[in-house]
Short mmCIF file of C-alpha atoms and ligand atoms in Angstrom, two decimals:
data_model
loop_
_atom_site.label_atom_id
_atom_site.label_comp_id
_atom_site.label_asym_id
_atom_site.label_seq_id
_atom_site.Cartn_x
_atom_site.Cartn_y
_atom_site.Cartn_z
CA MET A 1 15.63 -19.09 10.45
CA THR A 2 12.68 -21.06 11.82
CA THR A 3 12.45 -20.77 15.56
CA PRO A 4 10.13 -22.33 18.10
CA THR A 5 8.48 -18.97 18.63
CA ALA A 6 7.98 -18.08 14.99
CA ARG A 7 4.72 -18.94 13.27
CA PRO A 8 4.58 -19.95 9.64
CA LEU A 9 2.33 -17.51 7.83
CA LEU A 10 0.64 -19.76 5.40
CA ARG A 11 -2.20 -21.85 6.73
CA ARG A 12 -3.71 -24.63 4.72
CA ARG A 13 -7.21 -23.43 5.50
CA THR A 14 -6.45 -20.04 3.99
CA LEU A 15 -5.28 -21.67 0.80
CA LEU A 16 -8.56 -23.50 0.56
CA ALA A 17 -10.69 -20.56 1.57
CA GLY A 18 -9.16 -18.26 -1.02
CA ALA A 19 -9.32 -20.78 -3.83
CA LEU A 20 -10.80 -18.37 -6.36
CA SER A 21 -8.16 -15.68 -6.11
CA LEU A 22 -5.32 -18.00 -5.22
CA GLY A 23 -5.95 -20.57 -7.89
CA ALA A 24 -4.09 -18.88 -10.70
CA ALA A 25 -1.33 -17.83 -8.36
CA LEU A 26 -0.78 -21.35 -7.11
CA THR A 27 -0.79 -22.67 -10.64
CA ALA A 28 1.89 -20.13 -11.45
CA LEU A 29 3.85 -21.19 -8.38
CA GLY A 30 3.56 -24.84 -9.32
CA SER A 31 4.82 -24.29 -12.84
CA ALA A 32 7.47 -21.72 -12.04
CA ALA A 33 10.87 -22.70 -13.34
CA GLY A 34 12.68 -20.08 -11.29
CA PRO A 35 13.77 -20.18 -7.66
CA VAL A 36 11.31 -22.07 -5.52
CA TRP A 37 9.48 -19.95 -3.01
CA ALA A 38 8.92 -21.67 0.32
CA ALA A 39 5.16 -22.06 0.35
CA GLY A 40 4.93 -21.07 3.98
CA GLY A 41 6.47 -17.66 3.41
CA PRO A 42 8.89 -16.27 5.97
CA PRO A 43 8.26 -17.15 9.60
CA VAL A 44 7.00 -14.20 11.61
CA SER A 45 7.62 -13.85 15.33
CA GLY A 46 4.48 -12.58 17.01
CA CYS A 47 4.31 -9.87 19.64
CA GLU A 48 4.39 -12.40 22.48
CA ALA A 49 7.61 -13.90 21.14
CA TRP A 50 9.59 -10.68 21.26
CA GLY A 51 8.09 -9.43 24.51
CA ALA A 52 5.82 -6.63 23.35
CA ARG A 53 4.07 -4.40 25.85
CA ALA A 54 0.29 -4.42 25.78
CA PRO A 55 -1.22 -1.65 23.62
CA LYS A 56 -2.36 1.47 25.48
CA SER A 57 -5.87 0.95 24.16
CA PRO A 58 -7.50 -1.80 22.08
CA VAL A 59 -6.14 -2.19 18.58
CA LYS A 60 -8.86 -1.54 16.02
CA VAL A 61 -9.58 -4.56 13.83
CA LEU A 62 -11.00 -3.56 10.46
CA THR A 63 -13.18 -5.83 8.39
CA GLY A 64 -11.94 -5.68 4.87
CA ARG A 65 -8.86 -6.39 2.84
CA PRO A 66 -6.10 -3.80 2.50
CA GLN A 67 -5.64 -2.02 -0.82
CA LYS A 68 -1.85 -1.93 -0.84
CA ILE A 69 1.49 -2.60 0.83
CA ILE A 70 3.75 0.31 1.82
CA VAL A 71 7.50 -0.27 2.21
CA HIS A 72 9.51 1.74 4.75
CA HIS A 73 13.01 1.88 6.18
CA THR A 74 13.52 2.42 9.89
CA ALA A 75 16.16 5.13 9.32
CA THR A 76 18.28 3.47 12.01
CA ASP A 77 21.88 2.31 11.75
CA ASN A 78 22.88 -0.34 9.23
CA VAL A 79 24.00 -2.65 11.99
CA THR A 80 26.06 -5.79 11.47
CA GLU A 81 24.29 -7.77 14.19
CA TYR A 82 22.18 -10.25 12.26
CA GLY A 83 20.78 -12.50 14.99
CA GLN A 84 17.25 -12.96 16.25
CA ASP A 85 18.18 -11.22 19.51
CA ARG A 86 18.85 -8.06 17.54
CA ALA A 87 15.53 -8.36 15.68
CA PHE A 88 13.63 -8.71 18.93
CA ALA A 89 15.52 -5.85 20.57
CA LEU A 90 14.68 -3.66 17.57
CA ALA A 91 11.00 -4.59 17.82
CA ARG A 92 10.96 -3.60 21.50
CA ALA A 93 12.89 -0.39 20.88
CA MET A 94 10.55 0.69 18.10
CA GLN A 95 7.49 -0.03 20.18
CA THR A 96 8.88 1.91 23.11
CA TYR A 97 9.74 4.89 20.93
CA GLN A 98 6.41 4.89 19.12
CA MET A 99 4.34 4.53 22.29
CA ASP A 100 6.32 6.79 24.60
CA THR A 101 7.64 9.45 22.22
CA GLU A 102 5.17 9.44 19.33
CA GLY A 103 2.27 8.75 21.70
CA TRP A 104 0.76 5.98 19.58
CA ILE A 105 -1.22 3.14 21.14
CA ASP A 106 1.23 0.49 19.91
CA THR A 107 3.88 -0.13 17.27
CA GLY A 108 3.06 1.82 14.10
CA GLN A 109 3.73 -0.74 11.38
CA HIS A 110 2.35 -4.22 10.84
CA PHE A 111 5.64 -6.04 10.21
CA THR A 112 9.38 -5.41 10.54
CA ILE A 113 12.27 -7.12 8.73
CA SER A 114 15.59 -6.94 10.54
CA ARG A 115 18.98 -6.60 8.88
CA GLY A 116 19.40 -10.29 9.64
CA ALA A 117 16.13 -11.02 7.77
CA PHE A 118 14.09 -11.95 10.84
CA VAL A 119 10.45 -10.87 10.58
CA THR A 120 8.58 -9.60 13.61
CA GLU A 121 4.97 -8.61 14.05
CA GLY A 122 4.54 -4.91 14.79
CA ARG A 123 1.10 -3.83 15.89
CA HIS A 124 -0.76 -6.46 17.91
CA GLY A 125 -3.19 -8.48 15.84
CA SER A 126 -1.43 -7.92 12.50
CA LEU A 127 -0.54 -11.58 12.11
CA ALA A 128 -3.94 -12.91 13.16
CA ALA A 129 -5.60 -10.47 10.76
CA LEU A 130 -3.32 -11.59 7.93
CA ASP A 131 -4.18 -15.20 8.70
CA THR A 132 -7.86 -14.44 8.15
CA GLY A 133 -7.18 -12.92 4.73
CA ALA A 134 -10.18 -10.68 5.35
CA GLN A 135 -9.19 -8.32 8.16
CA THR A 136 -6.52 -5.76 8.90
CA VAL A 137 -5.61 -3.75 11.96
CA GLU A 138 -5.55 0.01 11.83
CA ALA A 139 -1.94 1.11 12.01
CA ALA A 140 0.21 4.24 12.21
CA HIS A 141 2.86 4.09 9.51
CA CYS A 142 1.64 6.40 6.74
CA THR A 143 -0.64 9.39 7.17
CA GLY A 144 -3.75 9.00 5.07
CA GLN A 145 -3.26 5.26 4.48
CA ASN A 146 -3.41 3.65 7.89
CA THR A 147 -6.73 1.93 7.40
CA VAL A 148 -6.01 0.63 3.90
CA ALA A 149 -2.30 -0.25 3.72
CA ILE A 150 -0.07 -2.91 5.25
CA GLY A 151 3.15 -1.29 6.48
CA ILE A 152 6.48 -3.11 6.34
CA GLU A 153 9.51 -1.55 8.05
CA ASN A 154 12.96 -2.60 6.91
CA GLU A 155 15.69 -2.12 9.48
CA GLY A 156 18.36 0.29 8.26
CA THR A 157 18.87 3.49 6.30
CA TYR A 158 18.73 3.01 2.56
CA THR A 159 19.51 6.45 1.22
CA ALA A 160 23.00 5.53 0.03
CA GLU A 161 23.12 1.74 0.17
CA GLU A 162 20.79 -1.13 -0.55
CA PRO A 163 19.38 -3.59 1.96
CA ARG A 164 21.35 -6.79 2.48
CA ALA A 165 20.50 -9.48 -0.05
CA GLU A 166 18.99 -11.68 2.68
CA GLN A 167 16.83 -8.83 3.92
CA TYR A 168 15.62 -7.98 0.42
CA ALA A 169 14.83 -11.65 -0.31
CA THR A 170 12.72 -11.78 2.85
CA LEU A 171 10.93 -8.61 1.79
CA VAL A 172 10.02 -10.35 -1.48
CA ASP A 173 8.82 -13.39 0.48
CA LEU A 174 6.73 -11.33 2.87
CA CYS A 175 5.18 -9.19 0.12
CA THR A 176 4.35 -12.35 -1.84
CA ARG A 177 2.68 -13.83 1.20
CA ILE A 178 0.67 -10.69 1.91
CA CYS A 179 -0.39 -10.36 -1.74
CA LEU A 180 -1.57 -13.98 -1.85
CA GLN A 181 -3.38 -13.77 1.44
CA TYR A 182 -5.22 -10.55 0.66
CA GLY A 183 -5.57 -10.89 -3.10
CA LEU A 184 -3.30 -7.91 -3.78
CA ARG A 185 -1.50 -7.43 -7.07
CA PRO A 186 2.20 -6.63 -7.42
CA TYR A 187 1.54 -3.09 -8.68
CA GLN A 188 -0.09 -2.37 -5.32
CA ILE A 189 3.31 -2.32 -3.60
CA TYR A 190 4.42 1.25 -2.87
CA GLY A 191 7.04 3.22 -0.96
CA HIS A 192 6.21 5.61 1.87
CA ARG A 193 7.25 8.61 -0.23
CA ASP A 194 4.49 7.83 -2.70
CA PHE A 195 2.07 9.25 -0.10
CA ASN A 196 3.83 11.48 2.42
CA ASN A 197 6.52 14.15 2.36
CA THR A 198 9.39 11.90 3.47
CA GLN A 199 12.66 10.41 2.24
CA CYS A 200 11.43 7.00 3.41
CA PRO A 201 12.26 4.28 2.32
CA GLY A 202 15.47 5.96 1.10
CA ASP A 203 16.56 6.52 -2.50
CA ARG A 204 18.17 3.11 -2.86
CA LEU A 205 15.34 1.02 -1.46
CA TYR A 206 12.79 3.15 -3.32
CA ALA A 207 14.72 2.49 -6.53
CA LEU A 208 14.41 -1.24 -5.82
CA LEU A 209 10.61 -1.15 -5.76
CA PRO A 210 10.15 -1.86 -9.51
CA LYS A 211 12.34 -4.94 -9.01
CA LEU A 212 10.38 -5.87 -5.88
CA ARG A 213 7.10 -5.68 -7.81
CA ALA A 214 8.60 -7.71 -10.66
CA ASP A 215 10.02 -10.33 -8.28
CA VAL A 216 6.62 -10.72 -6.61
CA ALA A 217 4.91 -10.83 -10.02
CA ALA A 218 7.29 -13.60 -11.09
CA ARG A 219 5.76 -15.71 -8.33
CA ILE A 220 2.10 -14.80 -8.36
CA GLY A 221 1.59 -13.28 -11.80
CA GLY A 222 -0.08 -9.98 -12.49
CA ASP A 223 0.90 -6.48 -13.48
CA ALA A 224 4.05 -5.13 -11.84
CA THR A 225 3.79 -1.60 -13.24
CA ALA A 226 3.00 1.11 -10.71
CA PRO A 227 0.34 3.64 -11.72
CA VAL A 228 1.60 6.70 -13.61
CA TRP A 229 -0.22 9.95 -12.87
CA PRO A 230 -0.64 13.25 -14.70
CA VAL A 231 0.78 16.45 -13.20
CA LEU A 232 -1.80 19.22 -12.98
CA ARG A 233 -1.22 22.76 -11.75
CA THR A 234 -2.65 26.26 -11.63
CA GLY A 235 -3.61 27.51 -15.09
CA ASP A 236 -4.48 24.08 -16.47
CA VAL A 237 -7.85 23.81 -18.16
CA ASP A 238 -8.49 20.14 -18.71
CA GLU A 239 -11.20 17.58 -18.10
CA ARG A 240 -8.75 15.82 -15.79
CA VAL A 241 -8.82 18.93 -13.61
CA ARG A 242 -12.51 18.22 -13.15
CA VAL A 243 -11.61 14.77 -11.83
CA LEU A 244 -9.18 16.34 -9.36
CA GLN A 245 -11.85 18.80 -8.27
CA CYS A 246 -14.48 16.08 -7.84
CA LEU A 247 -12.09 14.02 -5.71
CA LEU A 248 -11.25 17.05 -3.56
CA VAL A 249 -14.97 17.73 -3.10
CA GLN A 250 -15.41 14.10 -2.10
CA ARG A 251 -12.84 14.79 0.63
CA GLY A 252 -14.72 17.84 1.83
CA ALA A 253 -13.42 20.75 -0.28
CA ALA A 254 -15.91 23.53 -1.00
CA ILE A 255 -15.11 24.09 -4.67
CA THR A 256 -17.07 23.74 -7.89
CA PRO A 257 -15.78 21.17 -10.38
CA ASP A 258 -15.46 23.19 -13.60
CA GLY A 259 -12.32 21.78 -15.21
CA SER A 260 -10.34 24.96 -14.61
CA PHE A 261 -7.43 24.92 -12.14
CA GLY A 262 -7.66 28.31 -10.44
CA PRO A 263 -6.77 29.74 -7.02
CA ALA A 264 -9.68 28.06 -5.23
CA THR A 265 -8.62 24.65 -6.54
CA GLU A 266 -5.01 25.28 -5.58
CA GLY A 267 -6.10 26.33 -2.10
CA ALA A 268 -8.22 23.23 -1.69
CA LEU A 269 -5.38 21.07 -2.94
CA ARG A 270 -2.91 22.63 -0.50
CA ALA A 271 -5.33 22.03 2.35
CA PHE A 272 -5.69 18.41 1.31
CA GLN A 273 -1.92 17.99 1.01
CA THR A 274 -1.55 19.39 4.51
CA GLN A 275 -4.17 17.05 5.86
CA ILE A 276 -2.61 13.90 4.42
CA GLY A 277 1.04 14.72 5.08
CA ALA A 278 2.06 15.14 1.45
CA GLY A 279 4.51 17.73 0.15
CA ILE A 280 2.55 21.02 0.09
CA ASP A 281 3.16 22.50 -3.34
CA GLY A 282 -0.35 23.02 -4.73
CA VAL A 283 0.52 20.75 -7.66
CA ALA A 284 -1.36 17.48 -8.20
CA GLY A 285 1.29 14.80 -8.69
CA ASN A 286 2.18 11.34 -7.45
CA GLN A 287 1.39 11.77 -3.75
CA THR A 288 -1.85 13.65 -4.38
CA TRP A 289 -3.26 11.10 -6.81
CA ASN A 290 -2.11 8.14 -4.74
CA GLN A 291 -3.96 9.58 -1.77
CA LEU A 292 -7.06 10.73 -3.66
CA CYS A 293 -7.73 7.77 -5.92
CA ALA A 294 -9.31 5.29 -3.53
CA PRO A 295 -11.02 2.30 -5.12
CA VAL A 296 -14.59 2.86 -6.34
CA ALA A 297 -16.94 -0.02 -7.10
CA GLN A 298 -20.58 -0.84 -7.61
CA GLY A 299 -22.74 0.57 -4.84
CA ALA A 300 -20.59 3.69 -4.36
CA THR A 301 -22.07 7.17 -4.69
CA GLY A 302 -20.78 10.71 -4.79
CA GLU A 303 -18.34 12.96 -6.56
CA ALA A 304 -15.70 10.29 -7.13
CA VAL A 305 -18.27 8.25 -9.03
CA LYS A 306 -19.20 11.30 -11.09
CA ALA A 307 -15.53 11.71 -11.93
CA VAL A 308 -15.31 8.11 -13.11
CA GLN A 309 -18.45 8.48 -15.19
CA SER A 310 -17.32 11.71 -16.83
CA ARG A 311 -13.96 10.19 -17.75
CA LEU A 312 -15.61 7.08 -19.17
CA SER A 313 -17.76 9.30 -21.38
CA ALA A 314 -14.80 11.42 -22.44
CA LEU A 315 -12.88 8.30 -23.44
CA GLY A 316 -15.68 6.84 -25.57
CA PHE A 317 -17.69 4.83 -23.05
CA PRO A 318 -20.81 6.98 -22.62
CA THR A 319 -22.03 6.90 -19.02
CA THR A 320 -24.59 9.10 -17.27
CA ALA A 321 -22.77 11.25 -14.69
CA ASP A 322 -25.33 10.80 -11.90
CA GLY A 323 -22.87 9.92 -9.14
CA ALA A 324 -24.40 6.47 -8.57
CA PHE A 325 -22.23 3.46 -9.43
CA GLY A 326 -24.82 0.95 -10.62
CA PRO A 327 -24.70 -2.03 -13.01
CA GLY A 328 -24.57 0.29 -16.03
CA THR A 329 -21.46 2.05 -14.79
CA ALA A 330 -19.92 -1.28 -13.82
CA ALA A 331 -20.47 -2.57 -17.35
CA ARG A 332 -18.85 0.57 -18.82
CA VAL A 333 -15.88 0.19 -16.47
CA SER A 334 -15.47 -3.44 -17.53
CA ALA A 335 -15.63 -2.44 -21.20
CA PHE A 336 -13.00 0.25 -20.58
CA GLN A 337 -10.80 -2.24 -18.75
CA SER A 338 -11.14 -4.69 -21.62
CA ALA A 339 -10.12 -2.01 -24.10
CA ARG A 340 -7.04 -1.23 -21.99
CA ALA A 341 -6.08 -4.89 -21.48
CA LEU A 342 -6.84 -4.70 -17.76
CA PRO A 343 -8.59 -7.44 -15.78
CA GLN A 344 -12.34 -6.81 -16.18
CA ASP A 345 -13.31 -6.69 -12.52
CA GLY A 346 -15.45 -3.55 -12.80
CA VAL A 347 -13.55 -1.99 -9.89
CA VAL A 348 -11.88 1.38 -10.37
CA ASP A 349 -8.72 0.86 -8.33
CA ALA A 350 -5.52 2.88 -8.62
CA ARG A 351 -4.48 1.24 -11.86
CA THR A 352 -7.83 1.81 -13.56
CA TRP A 353 -7.96 5.37 -12.17
CA SER A 354 -4.54 6.07 -13.68
CA ARG A 355 -5.68 4.78 -17.08
CA LEU A 356 -8.82 6.92 -16.88
CA LEU A 357 -6.55 9.90 -16.29
CA GLY A 358 -3.99 8.89 -18.90
ZN1 LIG B 401 8.25 5.31 6.28
#
């Protein structure tokens, strides 16, 4: 599968630079008794290799690591052409469609895996950003998540059949590589439908995501369990409603967090669901929480911090709800994480949020 135009993803310098986060992972790799993962990850053909057009305007390079990976299917035919020519033609066709019909500046996703398991770069700069381990490029693959999520398109339609074994294996390889490079954990791998009102990545590929997380976890360690969220709706009176309300206020809603899910809260929720392309049902479920619960860490301020503090107090870790995430709050978060057998990093990411709401 290696071609003269494909670039190996793993660079020695990145291994050295990320020694702290990669150390445990590499130890796990070295001692793994299972199938050996090629340390370089799958080769990825860059935009120049497949003949990409220049973007309509400069691609925005963001300083900061992504928070997650989002898996898609292209909803195109399940072709039986498995060569590199097909992969490159697909990359060009997607870019043309997304630029000329969707009106985007460039390809929407960061990476694409063909039916023949060839990986191509999507949006310009995605590969260079991945190589840094510290940057991403703003993309257009999932409304509400384009600055924080790496998007992987899988060629085909996986509503009634699964990806080819070779394609799935390459997806595992690519996700492993991205997780190592950016310090992501296996539970941070999602499907498009976890955020937007879409069938993507199809019922069959979506059903494979627990296995995908587990297969990545087998290589790099870590928790493979996706966050589980409460379902809240009109009529609920619950301290978790207050969290929902605080998070909606943080996103601009003009409501008062009072712990009671009334018409104003439902209206604000529907407006938020509209804004982020979720199913608009006025019920706070998987898509709503996945979109609302952005990571919160020391130095943050605002309603989301108040929500964290109030939940910590409610769960037996008394914290002043002043909306300022200082060392005291960080210590309480670490204590909570310890009590829940989570890594004590003091960061309230999706997994810690879900435990606070559990
Ligand atoms: Zn999608």
